[in-house]
Coordinates of C-alpha atoms in Angstrom, one line a residue:
A1 CA 1.3 39.8 -18.3
D2 CA -1.7 38.1 -16.1
T3 CA -0.8 35.5 -14.0
A4 CA -2.7 32.0 -13.6
V5 CA -3.1 33.1 -10.2
D6 CA -4.4 36.4 -10.7
R7 CA -7.1 34.7 -14.2
F8 CA -8.1 32.2 -11.2
A9 CA -8.4 34.9 -9.3
E10 CA -11.0 36.9 -11.2
R11 CA -12.6 33.2 -12.0
V12 CA -13.9 33.6 -8.6
R13 CA -14.8 37.1 -8.9
R14 CA -16.6 36.8 -11.3
A15 CA -18.8 33.5 -10.2
P16 CA -17.8 32.6 -7.6
D17 CA -20.7 30.4 -7.5
A18 CA -20.7 28.3 -11.4
F19 CA -19.0 25.1 -11.7
A20 CA -15.2 24.7 -11.3
V21 CA -14.4 21.3 -11.1
R22 CA -16.2 17.8 -11.4
C23 CA -15.3 14.3 -10.7
A24 CA -16.6 11.6 -13.6
G25 CA -16.3 8.9 -10.4
T26 CA -17.7 10.0 -7.7
G27 CA -19.8 13.0 -8.7
E28 CA -18.2 15.3 -5.8
R29 CA -18.2 19.1 -7.6
L30 CA -16.8 22.2 -6.2
T31 CA -17.6 25.6 -7.1
Y32 CA -15.5 28.6 -8.1
R33 CA -15.3 30.0 -4.5
E34 CA -15.1 25.8 -3.1
L35 CA -12.7 25.3 -4.9
D36 CA -11.4 28.8 -4.2
R37 CA -11.2 27.9 -0.3
R38 CA -9.7 23.9 -0.8
T39 CA -6.6 25.3 -1.7
A40 CA -5.9 27.8 0.2
V41 CA -6.5 25.8 2.7
L42 CA -3.7 23.6 1.2
A43 CA -2.0 26.8 0.0
G44 CA -1.3 27.8 3.5
A45 CA -0.4 24.5 4.5
L46 CA 2.7 24.0 1.5
A47 CA 3.5 27.3 2.1
A48 CA 4.6 25.8 6.4
A49 CA 6.0 22.4 4.1
G50 CA 8.8 25.0 3.2
A51 CA 7.2 25.4 -0.9
G52 CA 7.4 28.8 -2.0
P53 CA 9.2 31.2 -5.9
E54 CA 11.6 28.7 -7.9
H55 CA 10.8 25.4 -5.5
T56 CA 8.5 22.5 -7.0
V57 CA 6.2 20.2 -5.1
A58 CA 5.9 16.8 -6.9
L59 CA 1.8 15.5 -7.0
L60 CA 1.9 11.8 -6.3
L61 CA -2.4 11.6 -6.5
E62 CA -4.8 9.1 -8.8
R63 CA -6.6 11.0 -10.8
S64 CA -9.0 13.3 -9.1
V65 CA -10.2 16.8 -7.8
D66 CA -7.9 16.3 -4.4
L67 CA -5.4 16.5 -8.2
V68 CA -6.9 20.0 -9.2
V69 CA -7.0 21.1 -6.0
A70 CA -3.3 20.8 -5.8
A71 CA -1.8 22.0 -8.4
V72 CA -4.1 24.9 -7.8
A73 CA -2.8 25.6 -4.5
V74 CA 0.5 25.2 -5.8
V75 CA 0.3 28.3 -7.9
R76 CA -1.4 30.0 -5.0
A77 CA 1.7 28.9 -2.5
G78 CA 4.0 30.5 -5.3
A79 CA 5.8 27.5 -6.2
A80 CA 5.2 24.8 -9.2
Y81 CA 4.1 21.8 -9.4
L82 CA 5.7 18.5 -10.9
P83 CA 2.9 15.8 -11.6
L84 CA 4.6 11.8 -10.9
H85 CA 3.1 9.1 -13.4
R86 CA 1.7 6.5 -10.8
D87 CA 2.9 3.5 -13.7
D88 CA 6.1 5.3 -14.7
A89 CA 9.3 2.7 -13.2
S90 CA 10.9 3.8 -10.1
P91 CA 13.7 4.3 -11.2
R92 CA 12.5 7.6 -13.5
Q93 CA 10.4 8.8 -10.9
Q94 CA 13.8 8.7 -8.6
T95 CA 15.3 11.0 -12.0
I96 CA 13.2 13.3 -12.0
L97 CA 12.5 14.0 -8.3
S98 CA 16.5 14.2 -7.8
D99 CA 16.7 16.7 -11.7
A100 CA 14.3 19.2 -10.3
G101 CA 15.6 19.3 -7.2
T102 CA 12.4 18.5 -5.2
R103 CA 12.0 19.1 -1.5
L104 CA 8.2 17.8 -1.3
L105 CA 6.4 15.6 -2.2
V106 CA 1.7 15.8 -2.2
T107 CA 0.3 12.3 -1.9
D108 CA -3.4 10.5 -1.1
R109 CA -5.3 7.6 0.9
H110 CA -4.4 6.0 -3.1
T111 CA 0.1 6.6 -2.9
R112 CA 1.9 7.2 0.1
D113 CA 1.9 3.6 -0.1
D114 CA 3.6 3.5 -3.2
A115 CA 7.4 2.5 -3.7
V116 CA 8.9 6.3 -5.0
V117 CA 7.2 7.5 -1.3
R118 CA 9.8 5.6 -0.1
Y119 CA 12.7 6.7 -2.0
A120 CA 12.0 10.3 -0.9
R121 CA 11.4 9.5 2.6
D122 CA 14.7 7.7 2.8
R123 CA 16.3 11.3 0.3
G124 CA 14.1 13.8 3.5
L125 CA 11.8 15.2 1.0
R126 CA 9.2 16.3 3.2
L127 CA 5.7 14.2 2.9
L128 CA 2.5 16.2 2.7
D129 CA -1.3 14.2 2.3
V130 CA -3.1 16.4 -0.1
R131 CA -5.8 17.1 2.3
A132 CA -3.5 18.5 4.8
G133 CA -4.5 22.1 6.2
S134 CA -6.6 23.7 7.8
D135 CA -8.7 27.2 7.8
A136 CA -6.5 28.6 10.0
A137 CA -3.6 28.6 8.2
A138 CA -5.2 29.8 4.5
G139 CA -6.2 32.9 6.2
D140 CA -3.0 33.9 7.0
A141 CA -1.8 33.0 3.0
P142 CA -2.8 35.7 0.6
P143 CA -3.1 33.6 -3.2
G144 CA 0.0 34.4 -5.4
A145 CA 2.3 36.8 -3.2
G146 CA 5.2 36.9 -4.9
V147 CA 3.9 35.7 -7.6
S148 CA 4.9 37.4 -11.1
P149 CA 4.2 35.8 -14.6
D150 CA 7.5 34.7 -14.5
S151 CA 6.7 32.8 -12.2
L152 CA 7.9 28.8 -12.5
A153 CA 4.4 27.5 -12.1
C154 CA 4.6 23.7 -13.1
V155 CA 8.1 21.6 -14.8
M156 CA 7.0 18.1 -16.9
F157 CA 9.4 16.4 -17.7
T158 CA 10.1 14.9 -21.3
S159 CA 10.1 11.1 -21.9
G160 CA 12.9 10.6 -22.5
S161 CA 13.3 8.8 -25.8
T162 CA 17.0 10.4 -26.9
G163 CA 18.2 10.6 -23.8
R164 CA 17.5 11.9 -20.0
P165 CA 14.4 13.3 -18.7
K166 CA 14.7 17.3 -19.2
G167 CA 12.4 19.2 -17.1
V168 CA 10.7 21.3 -19.1
G169 CA 10.0 24.9 -16.5
I170 CA 6.4 26.5 -17.6
S171 CA 5.5 30.1 -16.1
Q172 CA 3.0 31.7 -14.5
G173 CA 2.5 34.0 -17.9
A174 CA 2.4 31.2 -20.1
L175 CA -0.1 29.0 -18.5
A176 CA -1.7 32.0 -18.7
S177 CA -1.6 32.7 -21.9
L178 CA -3.0 29.5 -22.8
A179 CA -6.2 30.2 -21.5
A180 CA -6.2 33.6 -23.1
D181 CA -6.2 32.3 -26.4
R182 CA -9.2 33.2 -28.9
W183 CA -9.9 30.0 -29.4
W184 CA -11.1 29.1 -26.0
S185 CA -14.3 31.5 -26.8
E186 CA -15.8 29.4 -29.0
G187 CA -17.8 26.9 -26.8
G188 CA -15.2 23.6 -26.5
A189 CA -14.2 24.8 -23.1
E190 CA -17.2 25.0 -21.3
K191 CA -16.9 21.3 -19.6
V192 CA -13.2 20.1 -21.0
L193 CA -13.0 16.3 -19.7
L194 CA -8.8 15.8 -17.7
H195 CA -8.6 11.9 -18.3
S196 CA -4.5 12.2 -19.9
P197 CA -1.7 11.1 -17.8
H198 CA -1.0 14.6 -15.7
A199 CA 2.8 14.0 -15.6
F200 CA 3.0 15.1 -20.0
D201 CA 1.8 18.6 -20.9
A202 CA -1.9 18.3 -22.5
F203 CA -2.7 18.3 -17.9
N204 CA -1.9 21.4 -18.0
L205 CA -4.3 22.1 -20.8
E206 CA -6.6 20.2 -19.8
L207 CA -6.9 22.2 -15.7
W208 CA -6.0 25.7 -16.9
V209 CA -8.3 26.3 -20.3
P210 CA -11.7 25.6 -18.5
L211 CA -10.5 27.0 -14.9
L212 CA -8.7 30.1 -16.2
T213 CA -11.6 30.8 -19.1
G214 CA -15.0 30.0 -16.2
G215 CA -15.6 26.7 -17.3
E216 CA -16.1 23.2 -16.2
V217 CA -12.9 20.8 -15.3
V218 CA -14.7 17.6 -16.1
V219 CA -12.3 14.7 -13.9
A220 CA -12.1 11.6 -15.6
A221 CA -12.0 8.4 -13.4
P222 CA -9.2 7.2 -12.8
G223 CA -8.1 4.1 -15.0
H224 CA -7.6 3.5 -19.1
L225 CA -10.5 5.7 -21.2
G226 CA -11.2 3.5 -24.6
P227 CA -13.9 4.2 -26.3
A228 CA -17.4 2.7 -24.7
E229 CA -15.6 4.4 -21.2
L230 CA -15.4 8.2 -23.0
A231 CA -19.2 8.5 -24.7
R232 CA -20.0 6.7 -21.0
T233 CA -18.5 9.7 -19.2
V234 CA -19.5 12.7 -22.3
A235 CA -22.6 11.8 -22.4
E236 CA -23.5 12.1 -18.2
T237 CA -21.5 15.1 -17.7
G238 CA -22.1 17.0 -20.9
V239 CA -18.4 17.7 -22.2
T240 CA -18.3 20.1 -24.6
G241 CA -15.0 20.1 -25.1
L242 CA -12.0 17.2 -25.1
W243 CA -8.0 16.2 -25.9
L244 CA -7.0 13.3 -28.1
T245 CA -3.3 12.3 -28.7
A246 CA -3.3 11.6 -32.1
G247 CA -3.7 7.7 -31.8
L248 CA -7.2 7.5 -29.4
F249 CA -8.1 9.6 -32.5
H250 CA -7.2 7.7 -35.4
A251 CA -7.8 4.4 -33.1
I252 CA -11.7 5.8 -31.9
A253 CA -11.8 7.1 -35.8
A254 CA -11.6 3.9 -37.3
E255 CA -13.5 1.7 -34.5
D256 CA -16.6 4.1 -33.2
P257 CA -16.8 8.3 -34.3
A258 CA -20.3 8.3 -33.1
C259 CA -18.4 8.0 -28.5
L260 CA -17.5 11.3 -29.8
A261 CA -20.9 13.3 -30.5
G262 CA -22.6 16.0 -27.4
L263 CA -19.1 17.8 -27.8
R264 CA -18.4 20.9 -29.3
Q265 CA -15.2 20.7 -30.0
V266 CA -11.6 17.7 -29.9
W267 CA -8.3 19.0 -29.8
T268 CA -5.3 16.2 -31.4
G269 CA -2.1 16.8 -32.2
G270 CA 1.2 14.8 -31.8
D271 CA 1.7 14.0 -33.8
A272 CA 0.3 14.3 -37.1
V273 CA -2.8 13.3 -37.9
S274 CA -4.9 11.0 -40.6
P275 CA -6.8 13.3 -43.1
D276 CA -8.7 10.1 -42.5
A277 CA -9.3 10.0 -39.9
V278 CA -10.7 13.7 -39.9
R279 CA -13.1 13.1 -43.0
A280 CA -14.4 9.7 -40.0
V281 CA -15.4 12.2 -37.8
R282 CA -16.6 14.7 -40.0
R283 CA -19.0 12.7 -41.5
A284 CA -20.0 11.1 -39.0
L285 CA -20.5 14.2 -36.5
P286 CA -20.9 17.5 -38.7
H287 CA -21.3 18.8 -36.2
L288 CA -17.8 19.2 -34.1
T289 CA -14.9 21.3 -35.0
V290 CA -11.7 18.8 -34.9
V291 CA -9.4 21.4 -33.8
N292 CA -5.1 20.6 -35.2
G293 CA -3.4 21.6 -32.3
Y294 CA 0.7 21.8 -32.5
G295 CA 3.5 22.4 -30.1
P296 CA 6.3 20.9 -28.5
T297 CA 6.1 20.5 -24.3
E298 CA 8.7 23.5 -24.4
T299 CA 5.5 26.0 -25.9
T300 CA 3.1 24.8 -23.3
V301 CA 0.7 22.5 -25.6
F302 CA -0.2 24.6 -28.6
A303 CA 2.4 27.0 -30.6
T304 CA -0.1 26.9 -33.4
R305 CA -4.0 25.2 -33.9
Y306 CA -5.8 25.3 -37.0
A307 CA -10.5 24.1 -37.3
V308 CA -11.4 21.9 -39.6
R309 CA -13.3 23.6 -41.3
R310 CA -13.5 21.2 -44.7
L311 CA -10.8 19.1 -45.8
P312 CA -10.2 18.8 -50.0
A313 CA -10.9 15.4 -51.1
D314 CA -7.1 14.6 -52.4
A315 CA -5.4 16.0 -49.2
V316 CA -2.6 14.0 -47.6
S317 CA -2.1 16.9 -44.5
V318 CA -4.1 18.3 -42.2
P319 CA -2.8 21.1 -42.2
V320 CA -1.1 23.0 -38.6
G321 CA -2.0 26.6 -38.9
G322 CA -1.4 29.8 -37.6
P323 CA 0.1 30.8 -34.0
L324 CA -2.3 31.1 -31.4
D325 CA -2.2 34.8 -29.7
G326 CA 1.3 35.9 -29.0
K327 CA 2.6 33.2 -30.1
R328 CA 5.3 33.9 -33.2
V329 CA 5.7 30.6 -35.8
L330 CA 8.7 31.7 -38.8
L331 CA 9.7 29.1 -41.3
L332 CA 14.2 30.5 -42.3
D333 CA 16.0 28.4 -43.6
D334 CA 20.0 27.7 -42.4
A335 CA 21.5 31.3 -42.7
L336 CA 17.8 32.3 -40.4
R337 CA 16.8 33.7 -43.0
P338 CA 12.9 33.8 -44.3
V339 CA 12.1 31.1 -47.2
P340 CA 8.8 31.7 -49.3
P341 CA 6.4 29.9 -49.8
G342 CA 6.7 26.7 -50.7
V343 CA 10.3 26.2 -50.0
V344 CA 11.2 23.6 -46.6
G345 CA 12.5 25.3 -44.2
E346 CA 12.6 24.6 -40.2
V347 CA 10.3 25.7 -37.6
Y348 CA 11.5 28.2 -35.4
L349 CA 9.0 29.0 -32.1
G350 CA 8.9 32.3 -30.2
G351 CA 6.6 35.2 -27.8
A352 CA 4.0 34.1 -25.0
G353 CA 3.9 30.4 -24.1
V354 CA 7.7 29.1 -24.1
A355 CA 9.1 27.8 -21.7
R356 CA 11.6 28.9 -19.2
G357 CA 13.9 26.4 -20.5
Y358 CA 14.7 23.1 -18.7
V359 CA 15.1 23.4 -14.7
G360 CA 18.6 22.7 -13.8
R361 CA 20.4 22.0 -16.6
A362 CA 21.2 25.7 -18.8
G363 CA 23.5 24.1 -21.3
A364 CA 20.8 22.2 -22.8
T365 CA 18.2 25.1 -22.8

């Protein structure tokens, strides 16, 4: 099985001068060769600061090219990134840092004075600027040395709406598997907009699917992205694929579905998707493929997907479709027996992409 590091290195070898990441706000743009070098430099600095296998490195960064560089650099150093929300209350951030056993926090010029940074410093965490490192150090850090498909690559914390937040440990192989699904070959992954809050799992889709398939990550400017800003960003940067929560998809379908013009695919989910919203978008943009994705954080973003080609007029729901390549979906009864068609059962998900468990919480796992 592949690792995310292996797949990234392969893309660098195949097309080093293709564009890998672009910032919609500043216009900064890096090729795969340049991203490879930037991430190698930071990976060397991370390794020198103590990052390595089974270590979590917290990222407190603005949405930017630096955020992309930091996430890739962490996995190249063999460690796991833990993205933090700047908007989260400081107590939640403190809980997350403590539960994940984080010893290292990466900041930038926008975040280095945040309250959680003072907490981290007081607790003895080491602080590292995202622009740290040198070319000399990069030469001493072979990319992905000692990394295996089962190596911890990132930790994404649940919302905690039903109790204490849990850190979902996602492996290198799970990230590689997400990007290996055949669906991404249909054009949506050529230019993907990175705009979701990066402490939630959609960030992994927006980052790794384009990078590991030879596409380009288009980083939205920091701040809220409404329909007008979305339309402008898509038009100016040529975005082809976009993830929207079901709630945002519904709002855009009701207010201005034309703002999605120019896209090839829009992926939505996270809650039940309204058939009426899908119909509204398809009427306005018949060329656009709407994909309903289903899966908890514990299955690395998506476990199933359904491309809506046609939705019957009397449909009251949108199917969640079948499993991604390498994943399994079973509907079982209380005795763990498969249920026949038309009978309600419980969903069991397995195969590639299932998380390693909850970090530091063996009982919950």
